[in-house]
mmCIF file of C-alpha atoms in Angstrom:
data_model
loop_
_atom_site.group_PDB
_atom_site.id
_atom_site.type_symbol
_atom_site.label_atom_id
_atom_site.label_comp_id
_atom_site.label_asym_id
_atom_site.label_seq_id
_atom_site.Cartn_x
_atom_site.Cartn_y
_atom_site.Cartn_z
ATOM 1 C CA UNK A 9 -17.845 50.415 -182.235
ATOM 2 C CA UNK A 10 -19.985 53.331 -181.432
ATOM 3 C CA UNK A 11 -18.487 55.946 -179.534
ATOM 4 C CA UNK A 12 -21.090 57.334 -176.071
ATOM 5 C CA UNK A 13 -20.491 60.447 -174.703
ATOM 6 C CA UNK A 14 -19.706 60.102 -170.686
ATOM 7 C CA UNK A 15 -22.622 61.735 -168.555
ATOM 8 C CA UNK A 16 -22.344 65.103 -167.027
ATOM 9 C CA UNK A 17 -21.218 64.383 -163.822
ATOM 10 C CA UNK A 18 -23.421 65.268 -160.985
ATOM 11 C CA UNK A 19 -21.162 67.911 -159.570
ATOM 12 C CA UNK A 20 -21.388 69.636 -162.651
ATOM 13 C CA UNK A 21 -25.341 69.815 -162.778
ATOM 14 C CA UNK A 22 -25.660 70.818 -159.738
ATOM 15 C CA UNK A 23 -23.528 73.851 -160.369
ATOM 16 C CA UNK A 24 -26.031 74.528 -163.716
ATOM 17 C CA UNK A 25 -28.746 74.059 -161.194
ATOM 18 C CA UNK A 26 -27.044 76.755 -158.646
ATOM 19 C CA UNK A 27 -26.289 79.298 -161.427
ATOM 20 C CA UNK A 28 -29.486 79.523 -162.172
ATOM 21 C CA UNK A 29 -31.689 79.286 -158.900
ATOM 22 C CA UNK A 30 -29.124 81.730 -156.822
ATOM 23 C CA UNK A 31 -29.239 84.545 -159.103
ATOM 24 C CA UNK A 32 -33.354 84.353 -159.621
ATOM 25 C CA UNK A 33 -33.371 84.146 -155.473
ATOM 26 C CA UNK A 34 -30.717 87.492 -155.504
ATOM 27 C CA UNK A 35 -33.386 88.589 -157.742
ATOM 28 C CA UNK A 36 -36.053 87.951 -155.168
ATOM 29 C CA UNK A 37 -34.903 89.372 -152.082
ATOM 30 C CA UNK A 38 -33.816 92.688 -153.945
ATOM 31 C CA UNK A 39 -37.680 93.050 -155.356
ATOM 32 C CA UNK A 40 -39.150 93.314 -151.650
ATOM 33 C CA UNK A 41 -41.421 96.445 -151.014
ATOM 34 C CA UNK A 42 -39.630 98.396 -148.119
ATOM 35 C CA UNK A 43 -42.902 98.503 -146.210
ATOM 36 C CA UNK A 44 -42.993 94.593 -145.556
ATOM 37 C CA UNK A 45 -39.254 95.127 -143.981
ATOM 38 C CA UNK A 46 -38.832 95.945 -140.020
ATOM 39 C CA UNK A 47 -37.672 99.501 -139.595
ATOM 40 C CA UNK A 48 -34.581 99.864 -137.075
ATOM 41 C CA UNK A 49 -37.220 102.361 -135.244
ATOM 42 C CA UNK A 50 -39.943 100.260 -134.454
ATOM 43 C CA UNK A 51 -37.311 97.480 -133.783
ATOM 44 C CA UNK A 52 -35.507 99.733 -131.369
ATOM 45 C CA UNK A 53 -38.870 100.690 -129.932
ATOM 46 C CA UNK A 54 -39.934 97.420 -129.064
ATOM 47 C CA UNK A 55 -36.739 96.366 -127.877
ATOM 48 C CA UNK A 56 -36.311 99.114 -125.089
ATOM 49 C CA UNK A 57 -40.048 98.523 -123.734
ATOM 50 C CA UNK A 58 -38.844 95.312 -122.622
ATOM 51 C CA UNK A 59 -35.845 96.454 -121.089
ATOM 52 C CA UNK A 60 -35.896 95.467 -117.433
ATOM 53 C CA UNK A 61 -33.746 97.373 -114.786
ATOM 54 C CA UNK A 62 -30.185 96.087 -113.918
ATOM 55 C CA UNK A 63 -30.441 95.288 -110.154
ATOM 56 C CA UNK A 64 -27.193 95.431 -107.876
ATOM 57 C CA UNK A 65 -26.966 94.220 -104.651
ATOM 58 C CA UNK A 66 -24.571 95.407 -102.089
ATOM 59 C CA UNK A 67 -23.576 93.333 -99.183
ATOM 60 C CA UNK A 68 -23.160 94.710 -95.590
ATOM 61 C CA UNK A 69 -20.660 93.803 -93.149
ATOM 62 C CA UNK A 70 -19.982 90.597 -91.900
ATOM 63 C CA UNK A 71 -20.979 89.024 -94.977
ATOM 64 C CA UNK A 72 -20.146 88.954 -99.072
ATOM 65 C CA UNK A 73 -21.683 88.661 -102.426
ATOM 66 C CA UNK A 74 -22.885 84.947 -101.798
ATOM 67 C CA UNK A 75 -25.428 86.312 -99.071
ATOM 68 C CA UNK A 76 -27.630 87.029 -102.333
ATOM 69 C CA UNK A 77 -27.264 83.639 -104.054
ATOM 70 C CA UNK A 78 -31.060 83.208 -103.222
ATOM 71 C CA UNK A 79 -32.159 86.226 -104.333
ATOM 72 C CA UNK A 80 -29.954 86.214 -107.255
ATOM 73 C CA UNK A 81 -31.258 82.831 -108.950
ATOM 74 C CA UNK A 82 -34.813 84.018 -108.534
ATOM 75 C CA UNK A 83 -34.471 87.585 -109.836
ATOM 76 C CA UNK A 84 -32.484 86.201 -112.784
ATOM 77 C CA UNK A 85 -35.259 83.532 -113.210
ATOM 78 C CA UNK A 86 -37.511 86.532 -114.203
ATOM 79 C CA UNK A 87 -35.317 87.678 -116.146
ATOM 80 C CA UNK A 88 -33.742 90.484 -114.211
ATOM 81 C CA UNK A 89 -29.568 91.127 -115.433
ATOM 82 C CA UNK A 90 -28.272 91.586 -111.583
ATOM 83 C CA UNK A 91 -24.314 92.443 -110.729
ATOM 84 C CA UNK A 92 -23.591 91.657 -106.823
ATOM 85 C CA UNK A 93 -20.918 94.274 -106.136
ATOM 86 C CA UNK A 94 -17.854 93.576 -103.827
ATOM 87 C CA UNK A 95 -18.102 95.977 -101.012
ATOM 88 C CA UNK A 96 -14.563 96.557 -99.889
ATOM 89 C CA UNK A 97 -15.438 97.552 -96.074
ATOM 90 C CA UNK A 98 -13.131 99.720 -95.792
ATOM 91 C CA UNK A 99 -14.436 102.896 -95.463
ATOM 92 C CA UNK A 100 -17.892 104.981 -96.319
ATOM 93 C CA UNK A 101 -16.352 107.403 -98.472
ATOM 94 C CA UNK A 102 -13.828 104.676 -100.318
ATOM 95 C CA UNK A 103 -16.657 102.043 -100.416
ATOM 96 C CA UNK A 104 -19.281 105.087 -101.839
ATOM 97 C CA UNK A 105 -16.533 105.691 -104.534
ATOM 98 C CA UNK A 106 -16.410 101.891 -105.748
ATOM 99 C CA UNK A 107 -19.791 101.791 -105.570
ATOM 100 C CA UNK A 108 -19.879 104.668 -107.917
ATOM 101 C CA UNK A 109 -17.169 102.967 -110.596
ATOM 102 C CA UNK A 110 -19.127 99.930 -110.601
ATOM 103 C CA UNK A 111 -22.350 101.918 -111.570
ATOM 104 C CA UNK A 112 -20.872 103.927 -114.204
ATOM 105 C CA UNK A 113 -20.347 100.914 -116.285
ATOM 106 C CA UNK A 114 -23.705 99.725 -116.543
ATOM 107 C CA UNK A 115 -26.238 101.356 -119.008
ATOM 108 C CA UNK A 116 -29.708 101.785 -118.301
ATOM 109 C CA UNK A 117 -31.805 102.164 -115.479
ATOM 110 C CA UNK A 118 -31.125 100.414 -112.194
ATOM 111 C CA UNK A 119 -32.524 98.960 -108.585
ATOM 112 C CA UNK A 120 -29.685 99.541 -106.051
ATOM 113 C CA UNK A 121 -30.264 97.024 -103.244
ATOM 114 C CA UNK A 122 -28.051 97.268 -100.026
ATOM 115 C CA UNK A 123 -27.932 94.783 -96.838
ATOM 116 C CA UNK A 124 -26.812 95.968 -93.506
ATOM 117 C CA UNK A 125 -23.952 98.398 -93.920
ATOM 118 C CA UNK A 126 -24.293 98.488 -97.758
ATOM 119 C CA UNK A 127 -27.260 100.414 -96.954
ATOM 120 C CA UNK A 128 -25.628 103.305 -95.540
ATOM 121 C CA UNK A 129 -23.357 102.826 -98.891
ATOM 122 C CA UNK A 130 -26.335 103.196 -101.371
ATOM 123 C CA UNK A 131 -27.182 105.764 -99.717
ATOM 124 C CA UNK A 132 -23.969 107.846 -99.999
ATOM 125 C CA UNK A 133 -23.658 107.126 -103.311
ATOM 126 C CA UNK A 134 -27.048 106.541 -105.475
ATOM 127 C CA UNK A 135 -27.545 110.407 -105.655
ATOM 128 C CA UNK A 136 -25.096 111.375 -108.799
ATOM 129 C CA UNK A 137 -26.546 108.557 -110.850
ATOM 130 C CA UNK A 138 -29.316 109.938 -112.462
ATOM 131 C CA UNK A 139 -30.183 105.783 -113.615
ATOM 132 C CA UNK A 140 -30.268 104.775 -110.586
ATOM 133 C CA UNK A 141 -34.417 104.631 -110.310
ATOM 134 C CA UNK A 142 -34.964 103.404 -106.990
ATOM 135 C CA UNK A 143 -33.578 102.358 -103.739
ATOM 136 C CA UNK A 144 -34.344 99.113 -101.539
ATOM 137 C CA UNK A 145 -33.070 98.559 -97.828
ATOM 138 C CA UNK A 146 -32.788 95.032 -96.933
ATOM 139 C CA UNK A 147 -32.305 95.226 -93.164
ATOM 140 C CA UNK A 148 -30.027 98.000 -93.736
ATOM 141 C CA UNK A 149 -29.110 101.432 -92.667
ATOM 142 C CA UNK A 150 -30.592 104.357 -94.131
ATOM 143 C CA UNK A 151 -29.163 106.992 -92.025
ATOM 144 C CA UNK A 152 -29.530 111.089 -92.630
ATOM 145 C CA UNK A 153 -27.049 113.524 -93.345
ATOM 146 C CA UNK A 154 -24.358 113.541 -90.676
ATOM 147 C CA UNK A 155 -25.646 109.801 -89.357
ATOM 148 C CA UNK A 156 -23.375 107.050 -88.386
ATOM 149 C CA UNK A 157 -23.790 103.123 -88.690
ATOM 150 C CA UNK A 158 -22.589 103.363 -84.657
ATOM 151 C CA UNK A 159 -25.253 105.867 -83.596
ATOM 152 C CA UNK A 160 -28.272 104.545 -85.261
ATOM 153 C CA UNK A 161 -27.573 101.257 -83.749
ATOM 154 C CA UNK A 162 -26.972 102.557 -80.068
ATOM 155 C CA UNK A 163 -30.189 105.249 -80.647
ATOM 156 C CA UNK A 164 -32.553 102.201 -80.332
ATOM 157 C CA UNK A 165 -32.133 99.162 -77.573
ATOM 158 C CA UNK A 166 -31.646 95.503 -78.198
ATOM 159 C CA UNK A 167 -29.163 95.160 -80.394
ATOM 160 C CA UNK A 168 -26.689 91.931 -79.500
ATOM 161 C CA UNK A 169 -23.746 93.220 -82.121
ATOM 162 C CA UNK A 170 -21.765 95.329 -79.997
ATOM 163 C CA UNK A 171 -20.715 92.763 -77.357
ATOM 164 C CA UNK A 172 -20.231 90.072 -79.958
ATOM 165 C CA UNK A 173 -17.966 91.717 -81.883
ATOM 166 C CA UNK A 174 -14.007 90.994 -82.191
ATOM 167 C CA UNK A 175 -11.430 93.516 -82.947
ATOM 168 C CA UNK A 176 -8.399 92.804 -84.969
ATOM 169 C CA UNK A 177 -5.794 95.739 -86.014
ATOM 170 C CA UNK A 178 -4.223 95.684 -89.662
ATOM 171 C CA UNK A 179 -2.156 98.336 -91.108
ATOM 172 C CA UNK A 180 -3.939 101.656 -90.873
ATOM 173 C CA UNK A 181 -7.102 100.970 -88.842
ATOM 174 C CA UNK A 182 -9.277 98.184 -86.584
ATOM 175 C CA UNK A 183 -11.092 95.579 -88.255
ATOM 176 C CA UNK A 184 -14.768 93.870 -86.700
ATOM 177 C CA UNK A 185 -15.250 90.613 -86.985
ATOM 178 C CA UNK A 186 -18.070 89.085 -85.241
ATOM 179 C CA UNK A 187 -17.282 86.182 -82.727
ATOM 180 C CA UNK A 188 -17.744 83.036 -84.306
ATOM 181 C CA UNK A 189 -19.184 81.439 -81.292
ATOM 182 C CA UNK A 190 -21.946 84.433 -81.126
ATOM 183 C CA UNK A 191 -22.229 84.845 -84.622
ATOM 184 C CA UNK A 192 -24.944 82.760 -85.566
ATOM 185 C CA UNK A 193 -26.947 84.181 -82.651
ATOM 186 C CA UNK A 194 -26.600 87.414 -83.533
ATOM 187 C CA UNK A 195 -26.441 87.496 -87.242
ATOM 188 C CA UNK A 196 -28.145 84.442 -88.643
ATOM 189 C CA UNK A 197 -30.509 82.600 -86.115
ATOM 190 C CA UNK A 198 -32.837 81.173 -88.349
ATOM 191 C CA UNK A 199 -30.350 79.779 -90.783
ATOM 192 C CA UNK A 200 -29.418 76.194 -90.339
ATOM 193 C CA UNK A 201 -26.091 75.528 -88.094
ATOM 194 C CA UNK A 202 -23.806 74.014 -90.683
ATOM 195 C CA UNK A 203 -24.674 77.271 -93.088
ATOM 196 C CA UNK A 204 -23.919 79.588 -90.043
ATOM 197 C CA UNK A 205 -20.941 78.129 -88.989
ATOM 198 C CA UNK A 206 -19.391 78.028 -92.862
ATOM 199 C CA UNK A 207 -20.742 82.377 -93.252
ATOM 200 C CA UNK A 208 -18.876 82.545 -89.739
ATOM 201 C CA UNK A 209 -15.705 81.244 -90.928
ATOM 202 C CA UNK A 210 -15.856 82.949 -93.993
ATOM 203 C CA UNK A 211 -17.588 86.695 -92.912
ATOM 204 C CA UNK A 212 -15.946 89.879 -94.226
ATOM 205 C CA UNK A 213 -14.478 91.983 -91.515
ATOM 206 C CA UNK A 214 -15.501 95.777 -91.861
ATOM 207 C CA UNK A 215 -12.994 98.785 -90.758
ATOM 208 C CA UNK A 216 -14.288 100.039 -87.605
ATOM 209 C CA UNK A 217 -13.938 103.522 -89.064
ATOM 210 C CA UNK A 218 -16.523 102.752 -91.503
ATOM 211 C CA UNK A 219 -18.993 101.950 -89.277
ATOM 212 C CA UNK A 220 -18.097 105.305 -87.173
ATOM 213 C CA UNK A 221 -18.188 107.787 -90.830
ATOM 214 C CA UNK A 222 -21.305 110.303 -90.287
ATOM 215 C CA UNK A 223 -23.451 109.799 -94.261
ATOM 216 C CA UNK A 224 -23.794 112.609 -96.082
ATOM 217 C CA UNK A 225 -26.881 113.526 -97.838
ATOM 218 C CA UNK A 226 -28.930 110.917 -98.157
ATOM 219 C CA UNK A 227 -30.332 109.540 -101.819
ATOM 220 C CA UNK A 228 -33.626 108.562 -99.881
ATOM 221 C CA UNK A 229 -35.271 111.951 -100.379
ATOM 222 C CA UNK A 230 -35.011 112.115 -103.724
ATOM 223 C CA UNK A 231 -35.251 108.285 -104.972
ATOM 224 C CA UNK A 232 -38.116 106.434 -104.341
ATOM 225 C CA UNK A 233 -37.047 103.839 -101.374
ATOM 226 C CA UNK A 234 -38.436 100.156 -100.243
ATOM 227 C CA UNK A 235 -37.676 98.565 -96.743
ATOM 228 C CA UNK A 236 -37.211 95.242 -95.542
ATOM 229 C CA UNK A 237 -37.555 94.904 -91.828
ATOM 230 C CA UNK A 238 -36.179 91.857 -90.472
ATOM 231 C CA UNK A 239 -38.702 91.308 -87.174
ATOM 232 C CA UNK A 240 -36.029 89.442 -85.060
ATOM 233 C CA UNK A 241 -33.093 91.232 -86.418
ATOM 234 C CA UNK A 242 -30.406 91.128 -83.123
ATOM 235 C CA UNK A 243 -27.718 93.181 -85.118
ATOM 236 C CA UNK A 244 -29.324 95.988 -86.325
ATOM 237 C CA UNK A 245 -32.924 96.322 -84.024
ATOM 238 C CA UNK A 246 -36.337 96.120 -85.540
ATOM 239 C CA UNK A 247 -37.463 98.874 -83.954
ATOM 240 C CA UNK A 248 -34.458 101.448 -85.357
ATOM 241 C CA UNK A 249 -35.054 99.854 -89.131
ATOM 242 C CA UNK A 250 -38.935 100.811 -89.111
ATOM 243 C CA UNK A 251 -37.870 103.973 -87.823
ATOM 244 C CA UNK A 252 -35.515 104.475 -90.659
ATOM 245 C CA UNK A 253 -37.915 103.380 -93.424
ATOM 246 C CA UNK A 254 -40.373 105.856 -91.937
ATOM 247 C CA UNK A 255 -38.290 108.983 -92.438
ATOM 248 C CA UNK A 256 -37.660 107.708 -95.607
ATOM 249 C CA UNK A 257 -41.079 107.477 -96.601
ATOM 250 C CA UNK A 258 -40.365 103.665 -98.025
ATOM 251 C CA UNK A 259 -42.550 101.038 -98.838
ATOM 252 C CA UNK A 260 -42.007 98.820 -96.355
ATOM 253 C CA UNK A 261 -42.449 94.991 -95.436
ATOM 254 C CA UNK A 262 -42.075 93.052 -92.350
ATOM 255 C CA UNK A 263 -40.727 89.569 -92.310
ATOM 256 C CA UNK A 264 -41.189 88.179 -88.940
ATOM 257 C CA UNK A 265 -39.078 86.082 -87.117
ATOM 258 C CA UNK A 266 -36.218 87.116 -89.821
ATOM 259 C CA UNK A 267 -32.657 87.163 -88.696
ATOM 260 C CA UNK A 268 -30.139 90.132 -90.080
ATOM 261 C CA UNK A 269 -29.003 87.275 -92.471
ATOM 262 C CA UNK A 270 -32.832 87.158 -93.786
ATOM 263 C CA UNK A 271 -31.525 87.102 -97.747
ATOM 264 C CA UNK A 272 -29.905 84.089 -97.068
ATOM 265 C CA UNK A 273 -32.820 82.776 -94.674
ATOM 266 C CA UNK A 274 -36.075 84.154 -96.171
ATOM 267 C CA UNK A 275 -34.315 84.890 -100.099
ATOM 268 C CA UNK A 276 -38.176 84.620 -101.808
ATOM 269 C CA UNK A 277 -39.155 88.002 -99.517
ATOM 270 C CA UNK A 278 -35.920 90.011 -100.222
ATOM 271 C CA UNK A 279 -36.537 89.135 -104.308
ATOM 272 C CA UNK A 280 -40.365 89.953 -103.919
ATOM 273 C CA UNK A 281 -39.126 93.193 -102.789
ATOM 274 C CA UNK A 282 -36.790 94.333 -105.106
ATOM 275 C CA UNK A 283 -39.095 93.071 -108.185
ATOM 276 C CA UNK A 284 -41.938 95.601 -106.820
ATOM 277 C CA UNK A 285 -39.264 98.388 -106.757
ATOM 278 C CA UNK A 286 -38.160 96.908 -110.090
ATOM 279 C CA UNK A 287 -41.735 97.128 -111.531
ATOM 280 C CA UNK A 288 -42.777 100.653 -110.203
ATOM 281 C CA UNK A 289 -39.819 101.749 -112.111
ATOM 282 C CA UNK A 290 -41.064 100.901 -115.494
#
């Protein structure tokens, strides 16, 4: 009987296969010219031209981070990286120095957006942050040096706020709430009555004391500066926000008929906005 070798198995020719081909392909890769290989420069270059501007958004009083959801989805639809900050309310100077720590952390250049109160916020604080490109006011207060929330608001008739507003003391200070059976009036009259009534319930009181603090010099003569003006606003009056954005030389838009609450009612206009601000800054 004739003896017949077993076959190679097919584990082991593969593996002849693989000591041959992986080597040659080493061989390959190493034997590039270093012109046909991306330089980290060029790269890099590219990369940073398509950088787009970190926008953060600042809620006012009254309200909280969710008041953007609108804008938010849209702006990050284009492809905009946006942080919604958590105004604590409790002060200008604290709520300035937050605002500050939460800036410091992001890189790049950067739209600061503020609603309402969180106006007079960016303003107090966009000044030492040399990446912070350009300002937008979104029915907001842009008050001058020595300016209060409290006097711009009584310097011009018709708003509804003061009378509407609820007082509760906490440890250390008053808080403002707005009344829940006025609030939708005043604050949000073209948003639908379930939403209202839920952003009632929910609203973020603000420390009376914040509302009272004079601003100190204010980031709108040095940064360039965009203005919503809501054209029914009842909390802060039309006629003291058009004022504002013309001392601060802003680009400035009217939505009429717009409540205070116009990012949550009208959330296409507040994101137009801030992408022209966004664009003029590249």
């Amino acid at each position: 009987m004739t003896d017949i070798a077993p076959a190679p198995s097919r584990g082991r020719a593969l593996w002849r296969r693989r000591s041959v081909v992986i080597p040659a392909l080493v061989a390959a890769l190493v034997a590039i010219p270093a012109s046909s290989q991306a330089t980290p420069s060029t790269s890099g270059a590219a990369a940073a031209h398509t950088v787009k501007p970190t926008i953060v958004l600042v809620h006012g009083a009254f309200a909280d981070s969710s008041s953007w959801d609108g804008v938010v989805a849209r702006l990050e639809h284009e492809g905009y990286p946006v942080v919604g900050v958590a105004n604590p309310l409790r002060g200008l100077d604290g709520d300035s120095a937050y605002l500050s720590s939460v800036l410091d952390t992001i890189p790049g250049p950067v739209v600061l957006v503020g609603h309402s109160y969180g106006g007079a916020v960016i303003t107090d604080t966009a000044a030492d942050h040399a990446n912070v490109k350009a300002l937008v006011y979104v029915a907001a207060f842009a008050p001058d040096q020595g300016e209060s929330a409290l006097e711009i608001t009584g310097g011009h008739p018709g708003s509804q706020l003061p009378s509407a507003l609820v007082v509760r003391t906490f440890p250390g200070g008053q808080d403002a709430y707005i009344d829940p059976a006025s609030f939708q009036k005043v604050f949000a009259a073209d948003v639908p009555s379930r939403e209202a009534r839920l952003m009632a319930a929910a609203q973020r009181p603000v420390a009376l004391a914040a509302l009272g603090a004079p601003s100190s010099a204010p980031a709108w003569r040095t940064i360039p500066s965009w203005y919503l003006v809501a054209g029914a606003d009842r909390a802060i009056p039309p006629a003291a926000e058009k004022a504002m954005a013309q001392r601060a030389h802003a680009r400035t838009v009217t939505v009429p008929g717009a409540s205070h609450a116009v990012a949550v009612s009208h959330p296409r206009a507040v994101a137009d906005l801030v992408e022209a601000a966004a664009r003029a800054t590249t």
